[in-house]
Amino acid sequence: MAETPNNSENMSRRKFLRNSGYVAGGLIGGGIIGGLLGANLNDDDNDKTAKTDTNAAHSSNQAPIYFTNPEQFAVLKAAVERIYPKDDNGPGAVDLGVPFFIDHQLAGSYGNNTREYMQGPFFPGSDFQGYQTPLLRHEAFDVGLAGLQSYSQQKYKKNFAELEGEQQDEVLKAFEEKKVKLKAVTSSTFFNLLRAATLEGVYADPVYAGNTNMDGWKMKGFPGHQMSYLDKIDSKEFQKIKPNSLHA
């Protein structure tokens, strides 16, 4: 009688470990990882298509969810690029997908302050008391981006995205120093939110739409999500490790 094929022949140990990584990532990434997991568990062990699948999954993240106004999104792109500009060290915020990272975050729990107490009464807080505004974060971004636009038009008679780099820096500096009056949120609070979100988008896992091609990690020499360091931990030499995303 013919022997029943062993399932291990259809799923190599490497494939199993990789898919286990998807499961762990799913606890962090939510539904995005879930969709990838189902597809990869049923695939043959074809590593040649892994990179293509990763790029396709990342490309699907490169579309606005929260921002429906192209002008508003253009202001965001211009602002984050000045905060984290392209230079000789590597790509800037736009090439790293940061605007899409921020867009997706604002559409979710972060942008809606889901896990924070947001009921009144509201009192003016100090700069050392954390988030101090009755606005949800996505509302604070709406107000702040509109403020960047109106302040630029008032000062330079141009939209923020049309300004020269040094002019954009001057506008952002005015916001950082709380010199611009906004409704229900200080300009410095908005600037700090924008700056923090920009850096998070540069270094977040690409599954969240930023850090395109893991270039943010590559500039820092950060290995990302590795299954194990057992083969390197005893080495006396510095180890350069190719970064790995939750996508692959």
PDB file of C-alpha atoms in Angstrom:
ATOM      1  CA  MET A   1       0.000   0.000   0.000  1.00  0.00           C
ATOM      2  CA  ALA A   2       1.343   3.434  -0.921  1.00  0.00           C
ATOM      3  CA  GLU A   3       2.587   5.512   1.974  1.00  0.00           C
ATOM      4  CA  THR A   4       0.579   8.637   2.746  1.00  0.00           C
ATOM      5  CA  PRO A   5       2.681  11.742   1.960  1.00  0.00           C
ATOM      6  CA  ASN A   6       4.010  13.505   5.011  1.00  0.00           C
ATOM      7  CA  ASN A   7       2.690  17.063   5.334  1.00  0.00           C
ATOM      8  CA  SER A   8       6.186  18.170   6.252  1.00  0.00           C
ATOM      9  CA  GLU A   9       7.160  17.544   2.639  1.00  0.00           C
ATOM     10  CA  ASN A  10       4.778  20.302   1.581  1.00  0.00           C
ATOM     11  CA  MET A  11       5.870  22.773   4.203  1.00  0.00           C
ATOM     12  CA  SER A  12       9.551  23.048   4.969  1.00  0.00           C
ATOM     13  CA  ARG A  13      10.867  23.974   8.388  1.00  0.00           C
ATOM     14  CA  ARG A  14      11.873  27.363   7.025  1.00  0.00           C
ATOM     15  CA  LYS A  15       8.367  27.899   5.667  1.00  0.00           C
ATOM     16  CA  PHE A  16       6.848  26.922   9.013  1.00  0.00           C
ATOM     17  CA  LEU A  17       9.074  29.350  10.907  1.00  0.00           C
ATOM     18  CA  ARG A  18       8.300  32.120   8.483  1.00  0.00           C
ATOM     19  CA  ASN A  19       4.562  31.586   8.826  1.00  0.00           C
ATOM     20  CA  SER A  20       4.916  31.428  12.603  1.00  0.00           C
ATOM     21  CA  GLY A  21       6.415  34.880  12.327  1.00  0.00           C
ATOM     22  CA  TYR A  22       3.284  35.990  10.476  1.00  0.00           C
ATOM     23  CA  VAL A  23       1.145  34.733  13.330  1.00  0.00           C
ATOM     24  CA  ALA A  24       3.198  36.665  15.883  1.00  0.00           C
ATOM     25  CA  GLY A  25       3.044  39.738  13.676  1.00  0.00           C
ATOM     26  CA  GLY A  26      -0.695  39.368  13.335  1.00  0.00           C
ATOM     27  CA  LEU A  27      -1.057  40.047  17.039  1.00  0.00           C
ATOM     28  CA  ILE A  28       0.467  43.442  16.324  1.00  0.00           C
ATOM     29  CA  GLY A  29      -0.609  44.246  12.799  1.00  0.00           C
ATOM     30  CA  GLY A  30      -4.206  43.046  12.859  1.00  0.00           C
ATOM     31  CA  GLY A  31      -6.150  42.182   9.737  1.00  0.00           C
ATOM     32  CA  ILE A  32      -3.389  43.037   7.276  1.00  0.00           C
ATOM     33  CA  ILE A  33      -1.251  40.179   8.513  1.00  0.00           C
ATOM     34  CA  GLY A  34      -4.249  37.864   8.677  1.00  0.00           C
ATOM     35  CA  GLY A  35      -4.813  38.212   4.947  1.00  0.00           C
ATOM     36  CA  LEU A  36      -1.181  37.503   4.176  1.00  0.00           C
ATOM     37  CA  LEU A  37      -1.086  34.499   6.491  1.00  0.00           C
ATOM     38  CA  GLY A  38      -3.873  32.640   4.725  1.00  0.00           C
ATOM     39  CA  ALA A  39      -2.196  33.079   1.355  1.00  0.00           C
ATOM     40  CA  ASN A  40       1.266  32.056   2.498  1.00  0.00           C
ATOM     41  CA  LEU A  41       0.231  28.968   4.450  1.00  0.00           C
ATOM     42  CA  ASN A  42      -1.165  27.417   1.276  1.00  0.00           C
ATOM     43  CA  ASP A  43       1.721  28.395  -1.012  1.00  0.00           C
ATOM     44  CA  ASP A  44       4.464  26.054  -2.085  1.00  0.00           C
ATOM     45  CA  ASP A  45       7.870  26.894  -0.691  1.00  0.00           C
ATOM     46  CA  ASN A  46       8.761  29.320  -3.467  1.00  0.00           C
ATOM     47  CA  ASP A  47      11.146  31.882  -2.032  1.00  0.00           C
ATOM     48  CA  LYS A  48      11.554  33.545  -5.415  1.00  0.00           C
ATOM     49  CA  THR A  49       8.107  35.126  -5.106  1.00  0.00           C
ATOM     50  CA  ALA A  50       8.510  36.290  -1.506  1.00  0.00           C
ATOM     51  CA  LYS A  51       9.981  39.651  -2.447  1.00  0.00           C
ATOM     52  CA  THR A  52       7.290  40.256  -5.057  1.00  0.00           C
ATOM     53  CA  ASP A  53       4.546  39.422  -2.557  1.00  0.00           C
ATOM     54  CA  THR A  54       6.087  41.777   0.000  1.00  0.00           C
ATOM     55  CA  ASN A  55       6.291  44.641  -2.465  1.00  0.00           C
ATOM     56  CA  ALA A  56       2.706  44.080  -3.574  1.00  0.00           C
ATOM     57  CA  ALA A  57       1.480  44.070   0.014  1.00  0.00           C
ATOM     58  CA  HIS A  58       3.389  47.264   0.754  1.00  0.00           C
ATOM     59  CA  SER A  59       2.099  48.936  -2.414  1.00  0.00           C
ATOM     60  CA  SER A  60      -1.456  48.270  -1.294  1.00  0.00           C
ATOM     61  CA  ASN A  61      -0.715  50.429   1.752  1.00  0.00           C
ATOM     62  CA  GLN A  62       0.346  53.375  -0.378  1.00  0.00           C
ATOM     63  CA  ALA A  63      -3.097  54.963  -0.678  1.00  0.00           C
ATOM     64  CA  PRO A  64      -4.754  57.593   1.550  1.00  0.00           C
ATOM     65  CA  ILE A  65      -7.481  56.402   3.871  1.00  0.00           C
ATOM     66  CA  TYR A  66      -8.087  59.411   6.102  1.00  0.00           C
ATOM     67  CA  PHE A  67      -7.074  62.323   3.886  1.00  0.00           C
ATOM     68  CA  THR A  68      -9.578  62.798   1.068  1.00  0.00           C
ATOM     69  CA  ASN A  69      -8.485  66.354   0.214  1.00  0.00           C
ATOM     70  CA  PRO A  70      -5.429  66.342  -2.111  1.00  0.00           C
ATOM     71  CA  GLU A  71      -4.448  69.851  -0.997  1.00  0.00           C
ATOM     72  CA  GLN A  72      -4.401  68.792   2.658  1.00  0.00           C
ATOM     73  CA  PHE A  73      -2.333  65.716   1.831  1.00  0.00           C
ATOM     74  CA  ALA A  74       0.102  67.883  -0.165  1.00  0.00           C
ATOM     75  CA  VAL A  75       0.661  70.078   2.920  1.00  0.00           C
ATOM     76  CA  LEU A  76       1.355  66.975   5.006  1.00  0.00           C
ATOM     77  CA  LYS A  77       3.855  65.624   2.451  1.00  0.00           C
ATOM     78  CA  ALA A  78       5.718  68.919   2.253  1.00  0.00           C
ATOM     79  CA  ALA A  79       5.846  69.293   6.049  1.00  0.00           C
ATOM     80  CA  VAL A  80       7.162  65.806   6.835  1.00  0.00           C
ATOM     81  CA  GLU A  81       9.808  66.107   4.124  1.00  0.00           C
ATOM     82  CA  ARG A  82      11.182  69.242   5.790  1.00  0.00           C
ATOM     83  CA  ILE A  83      11.216  67.483   9.158  1.00  0.00           C
ATOM     84  CA  TYR A  84      13.002  64.439   7.712  1.00  0.00           C
ATOM     85  CA  PRO A  85      14.534  65.537   4.389  1.00  0.00           C
ATOM     86  CA  LYS A  86      16.314  63.461   1.799  1.00  0.00           C
ATOM     87  CA  ASP A  87      20.100  63.803   1.973  1.00  0.00           C
ATOM     88  CA  ASP A  88      23.323  61.923   1.308  1.00  0.00           C
ATOM     89  CA  ASN A  89      22.469  59.441   4.065  1.00  0.00           C
ATOM     90  CA  GLY A  90      19.333  58.202   2.371  1.00  0.00           C
ATOM     91  CA  PRO A  91      15.701  58.921   1.402  1.00  0.00           C
ATOM     92  CA  GLY A  92      13.469  61.481   3.046  1.00  0.00           C
ATOM     93  CA  ALA A  93      10.059  61.126   4.640  1.00  0.00           C
ATOM     94  CA  VAL A  94       8.121  61.175   1.369  1.00  0.00           C
ATOM     95  CA  ASP A  95      10.192  58.437  -0.267  1.00  0.00           C
ATOM     96  CA  LEU A  96       9.883  56.435   2.959  1.00  0.00           C
ATOM     97  CA  GLY A  97       6.080  56.548   2.763  1.00  0.00           C
ATOM     98  CA  VAL A  98       5.655  58.581   5.948  1.00  0.00           C
ATOM     99  CA  PRO A  99       2.599  60.532   4.688  1.00  0.00           C
ATOM    100  CA  PHE A 100       0.741  57.233   4.188  1.00  0.00           C
ATOM    101  CA  PHE A 101       1.849  55.976   7.611  1.00  0.00           C
ATOM    102  CA  ILE A 102       0.427  59.100   9.263  1.00  0.00           C
ATOM    103  CA  ASP A 103      -2.729  58.909   7.148  1.00  0.00           C
ATOM    104  CA  HIS A 104      -3.385  55.328   8.232  1.00  0.00           C
ATOM    105  CA  GLN A 105      -2.657  56.097  11.879  1.00  0.00           C
ATOM    106  CA  LEU A 106      -5.099  59.011  11.873  1.00  0.00           C
ATOM    107  CA  ALA A 107      -7.785  56.738  10.428  1.00  0.00           C
ATOM    108  CA  GLY A 108      -7.367  54.271  13.301  1.00  0.00           C
ATOM    109  CA  SER A 109      -7.166  54.144  17.081  1.00  0.00           C
ATOM    110  CA  TYR A 110      -4.298  56.641  17.311  1.00  0.00           C
ATOM    111  CA  GLY A 111      -6.172  59.315  15.389  1.00  0.00           C
ATOM    112  CA  ASN A 112      -9.339  58.778  17.419  1.00  0.00           C
ATOM    113  CA  ASN A 113      -7.665  58.582  20.855  1.00  0.00           C
ATOM    114  CA  THR A 114      -9.514  55.300  21.348  1.00  0.00           C
ATOM    115  CA  ARG A 115      -7.697  54.259  24.510  1.00  0.00           C
ATOM    116  CA  GLU A 116      -7.562  57.661  26.177  1.00  0.00           C
ATOM    117  CA  TYR A 117     -10.013  59.524  28.383  1.00  0.00           C
ATOM    118  CA  MET A 118     -11.277  62.429  26.290  1.00  0.00           C
ATOM    119  CA  GLN A 119     -14.212  63.795  28.294  1.00  0.00           C
ATOM    120  CA  GLY A 120     -14.387  67.232  29.922  1.00  0.00           C
ATOM    121  CA  PRO A 121     -13.972  69.410  31.792  1.00  0.00           C
ATOM    122  CA  PHE A 122     -10.933  70.713  29.916  1.00  0.00           C
ATOM    123  CA  PHE A 123      -8.412  73.094  31.431  1.00  0.00           C
ATOM    124  CA  PRO A 124      -5.242  74.623  29.966  1.00  0.00           C
ATOM    125  CA  GLY A 125      -2.308  72.342  30.752  1.00  0.00           C
ATOM    126  CA  SER A 126       1.420  72.883  30.905  1.00  0.00           C
ATOM    127  CA  ASP A 127       3.909  71.686  28.299  1.00  0.00           C
ATOM    128  CA  PHE A 128       4.868  68.864  30.671  1.00  0.00           C
ATOM    129  CA  GLN A 129       1.435  67.275  31.020  1.00  0.00           C
ATOM    130  CA  GLY A 130       1.251  65.363  27.752  1.00  0.00           C
ATOM    131  CA  TYR A 131      -1.679  65.603  25.375  1.00  0.00           C
ATOM    132  CA  GLN A 132      -3.658  68.690  26.434  1.00  0.00           C
ATOM    133  CA  THR A 133      -6.445  69.439  23.956  1.00  0.00           C
ATOM    134  CA  PRO A 134     -10.110  68.443  23.661  1.00  0.00           C
ATOM    135  CA  LEU A 135      -9.487  67.623  19.999  1.00  0.00           C
ATOM    136  CA  LEU A 136      -8.938  64.089  18.840  1.00  0.00           C
ATOM    137  CA  ARG A 137      -5.579  63.646  17.122  1.00  0.00           C
ATOM    138  CA  HIS A 138      -7.056  63.518  13.648  1.00  0.00           C
ATOM    139  CA  GLU A 139      -8.868  66.781  14.441  1.00  0.00           C
ATOM    140  CA  ALA A 140      -5.634  68.313  15.740  1.00  0.00           C
ATOM    141  CA  PHE A 141      -3.951  67.372  12.447  1.00  0.00           C
ATOM    142  CA  ASP A 142      -6.833  68.875  10.477  1.00  0.00           C
ATOM    143  CA  VAL A 143      -6.519  72.145  12.382  1.00  0.00           C
ATOM    144  CA  GLY A 144      -2.714  72.129  12.253  1.00  0.00           C
ATOM    145  CA  LEU A 145      -2.427  71.438   8.528  1.00  0.00           C
ATOM    146  CA  ALA A 146      -5.028  74.114   7.797  1.00  0.00           C
ATOM    147  CA  GLY A 147      -2.979  76.439   9.998  1.00  0.00           C
ATOM    148  CA  LEU A 148       0.198  75.709   8.032  1.00  0.00           C
ATOM    149  CA  GLN A 149      -1.653  76.575   4.861  1.00  0.00           C
ATOM    150  CA  SER A 150      -3.273  79.784   6.100  1.00  0.00           C
ATOM    151  CA  TYR A 151      -0.101  81.029   7.832  1.00  0.00           C
ATOM    152  CA  SER A 152       1.917  80.430   4.635  1.00  0.00           C
ATOM    153  CA  GLN A 153      -0.638  82.304   2.553  1.00  0.00           C
ATOM    154  CA  GLN A 154      -0.683  85.146   5.057  1.00  0.00           C
ATOM    155  CA  LYS A 155       3.101  85.444   5.302  1.00  0.00           C
ATOM    156  CA  TYR A 156       4.257  84.492   1.789  1.00  0.00           C
ATOM    157  CA  LYS A 157       1.072  84.650  -0.346  1.00  0.00           C
ATOM    158  CA  LYS A 158       1.622  81.017  -1.366  1.00  0.00           C
ATOM    159  CA  ASN A 159       0.455  77.568  -0.330  1.00  0.00           C
ATOM    160  CA  PHE A 160       2.775  75.772   2.082  1.00  0.00           C
ATOM    161  CA  ALA A 161       3.694  73.100  -0.479  1.00  0.00           C
ATOM    162  CA  GLU A 162       4.728  75.832  -2.953  1.00  0.00           C
ATOM    163  CA  LEU A 163       7.178  77.563  -0.609  1.00  0.00           C
ATOM    164  CA  GLU A 164      10.945  77.289  -0.833  1.00  0.00           C
ATOM    165  CA  GLY A 165      12.518  74.926   1.689  1.00  0.00           C
ATOM    166  CA  GLU A 166      13.847  77.711   3.900  1.00  0.00           C
ATOM    167  CA  GLN A 167      10.428  79.376   3.937  1.00  0.00           C
ATOM    168  CA  GLN A 168       8.788  76.106   4.950  1.00  0.00           C
ATOM    169  CA  ASP A 169      11.349  75.827   7.749  1.00  0.00           C
ATOM    170  CA  GLU A 170      10.422  79.302   8.972  1.00  0.00           C
ATOM    171  CA  VAL A 171       6.738  78.375   9.067  1.00  0.00           C
ATOM    172  CA  LEU A 172       7.415  75.131  10.932  1.00  0.00           C
ATOM    173  CA  LYS A 173       9.698  76.971  13.361  1.00  0.00           C
ATOM    174  CA  ALA A 174       6.932  79.462  14.121  1.00  0.00           C
ATOM    175  CA  PHE A 175       4.638  76.541  14.913  1.00  0.00           C
ATOM    176  CA  GLU A 176       7.259  74.857  17.083  1.00  0.00           C
ATOM    177  CA  GLU A 177       7.745  78.059  19.088  1.00  0.00           C
ATOM    178  CA  LYS A 178       3.980  78.469  19.611  1.00  0.00           C
ATOM    179  CA  LYS A 179       3.849  81.724  17.642  1.00  0.00           C
ATOM    180  CA  VAL A 180       0.806  80.757  15.559  1.00  0.00           C
ATOM    181  CA  LYS A 181      -2.705  80.885  16.979  1.00  0.00           C
ATOM    182  CA  LEU A 182      -4.819  77.799  16.290  1.00  0.00           C
ATOM    183  CA  LYS A 183      -8.289  76.782  17.427  1.00  0.00           C
ATOM    184  CA  ALA A 184      -8.453  74.408  20.428  1.00  0.00           C
ATOM    185  CA  VAL A 185      -4.831  73.290  20.104  1.00  0.00           C
ATOM    186  CA  THR A 186      -1.513  75.119  20.340  1.00  0.00           C
ATOM    187  CA  SER A 187       0.720  75.252  17.303  1.00  0.00           C
ATOM    188  CA  SER A 188       3.563  73.710  19.312  1.00  0.00           C
ATOM    189  CA  THR A 189       1.362  70.758  20.294  1.00  0.00           C
ATOM    190  CA  PHE A 190       0.545  70.139  16.651  1.00  0.00           C
ATOM    191  CA  PHE A 191       4.196  70.470  15.621  1.00  0.00           C
ATOM    192  CA  ASN A 192       5.294  67.974  18.260  1.00  0.00           C
ATOM    193  CA  LEU A 193       2.606  65.517  17.146  1.00  0.00           C
ATOM    194  CA  LEU A 194       3.688  65.942  13.531  1.00  0.00           C
ATOM    195  CA  ARG A 195       7.377  65.528  14.311  1.00  0.00           C
ATOM    196  CA  ALA A 196       6.805  62.426  16.458  1.00  0.00           C
ATOM    197  CA  ALA A 197       4.540  60.835  13.844  1.00  0.00           C
ATOM    198  CA  THR A 198       7.118  61.565  11.138  1.00  0.00           C
ATOM    199  CA  LEU A 199       9.910  59.787  12.999  1.00  0.00           C
ATOM    200  CA  GLU A 200       7.615  56.882  13.827  1.00  0.00           C
ATOM    201  CA  GLY A 201       6.756  56.544  10.144  1.00  0.00           C
ATOM    202  CA  VAL A 202      10.437  56.514   9.211  1.00  0.00           C
ATOM    203  CA  TYR A 203      11.265  53.656  11.580  1.00  0.00           C
ATOM    204  CA  ALA A 204       7.998  51.686  11.855  1.00  0.00           C
ATOM    205  CA  ASP A 205       7.659  48.266  10.308  1.00  0.00           C
ATOM    206  CA  PRO A 206       6.714  48.619   6.617  1.00  0.00           C
ATOM    207  CA  VAL A 207       3.503  46.698   7.326  1.00  0.00           C
ATOM    208  CA  TYR A 208       2.167  50.008   8.683  1.00  0.00           C
ATOM    209  CA  ALA A 209       2.811  51.795   5.340  1.00  0.00           C
ATOM    210  CA  GLY A 210       5.996  53.699   6.279  1.00  0.00           C
ATOM    211  CA  ASN A 211       9.695  52.818   6.168  1.00  0.00           C
ATOM    212  CA  THR A 212       9.500  51.842   2.493  1.00  0.00           C
ATOM    213  CA  ASN A 213      11.831  48.978   1.565  1.00  0.00           C
ATOM    214  CA  MET A 214      13.013  49.088   5.205  1.00  0.00           C
ATOM    215  CA  ASP A 215      15.317  51.945   4.157  1.00  0.00           C
ATOM    216  CA  GLY A 216      14.821  53.681   7.500  1.00  0.00           C
ATOM    217  CA  TRP A 217      16.158  50.592   9.250  1.00  0.00           C
ATOM    218  CA  LYS A 218      18.972  50.198   6.745  1.00  0.00           C
ATOM    219  CA  MET A 219      20.225  53.719   7.460  1.00  0.00           C
ATOM    220  CA  LYS A 220      20.389  52.835  11.164  1.00  0.00           C
ATOM    221  CA  GLY A 221      21.662  49.305  10.704  1.00  0.00           C
ATOM    222  CA  PHE A 222      18.594  48.002  12.539  1.00  0.00           C
ATOM    223  CA  PRO A 223      17.813  44.318  11.810  1.00  0.00           C
ATOM    224  CA  GLY A 224      14.052  44.544  12.173  1.00  0.00           C
ATOM    225  CA  HIS A 225      12.222  41.348  13.134  1.00  0.00           C
ATOM    226  CA  GLN A 226      14.583  38.383  13.176  1.00  0.00           C
ATOM    227  CA  MET A 227      13.470  34.873  14.053  1.00  0.00           C
ATOM    228  CA  SER A 228      16.648  34.174  16.023  1.00  0.00           C
ATOM    229  CA  TYR A 229      20.188  35.401  16.648  1.00  0.00           C
ATOM    230  CA  LEU A 230      21.522  32.005  17.764  1.00  0.00           C
ATOM    231  CA  ASP A 231      23.837  31.740  14.786  1.00  0.00           C
ATOM    232  CA  LYS A 232      25.381  35.159  15.498  1.00  0.00           C
ATOM    233  CA  ILE A 233      25.241  35.710  19.235  1.00  0.00           C
ATOM    234  CA  ASP A 234      28.603  34.077  19.941  1.00  0.00           C
ATOM    235  CA  SER A 235      30.444  35.957  17.210  1.00  0.00           C
ATOM    236  CA  LYS A 236      33.194  38.296  18.373  1.00  0.00           C
ATOM    237  CA  GLU A 237      32.883  40.375  15.233  1.00  0.00           C
ATOM    238  CA  PHE A 238      30.258  43.004  14.492  1.00  0.00           C
ATOM    239  CA  GLN A 239      27.385  41.414  12.582  1.00  0.00           C
ATOM    240  CA  LYS A 240      25.670  43.214   9.719  1.00  0.00           C
ATOM    241  CA  ILE A 241      22.219  41.667   9.447  1.00  0.00           C
ATOM    242  CA  LYS A 242      19.845  42.111   6.543  1.00  0.00           C
ATOM    243  CA  PRO A 243      16.649  43.622   8.014  1.00  0.00           C
ATOM    244  CA  ASN A 244      13.444  41.629   8.001  1.00  0.00           C
ATOM    245  CA  SER A 245       9.869  42.937   8.076  1.00  0.00           C
ATOM    246  CA  LEU A 246       6.679  41.398   9.406  1.00  0.00           C
ATOM    247  CA  HIS A 247       5.731  41.092   5.747  1.00  0.00           C
ATOM    248  CA  ALA A 248       8.294  38.374   5.071  1.00  0.00           C
TER     249      ALA A 248
END
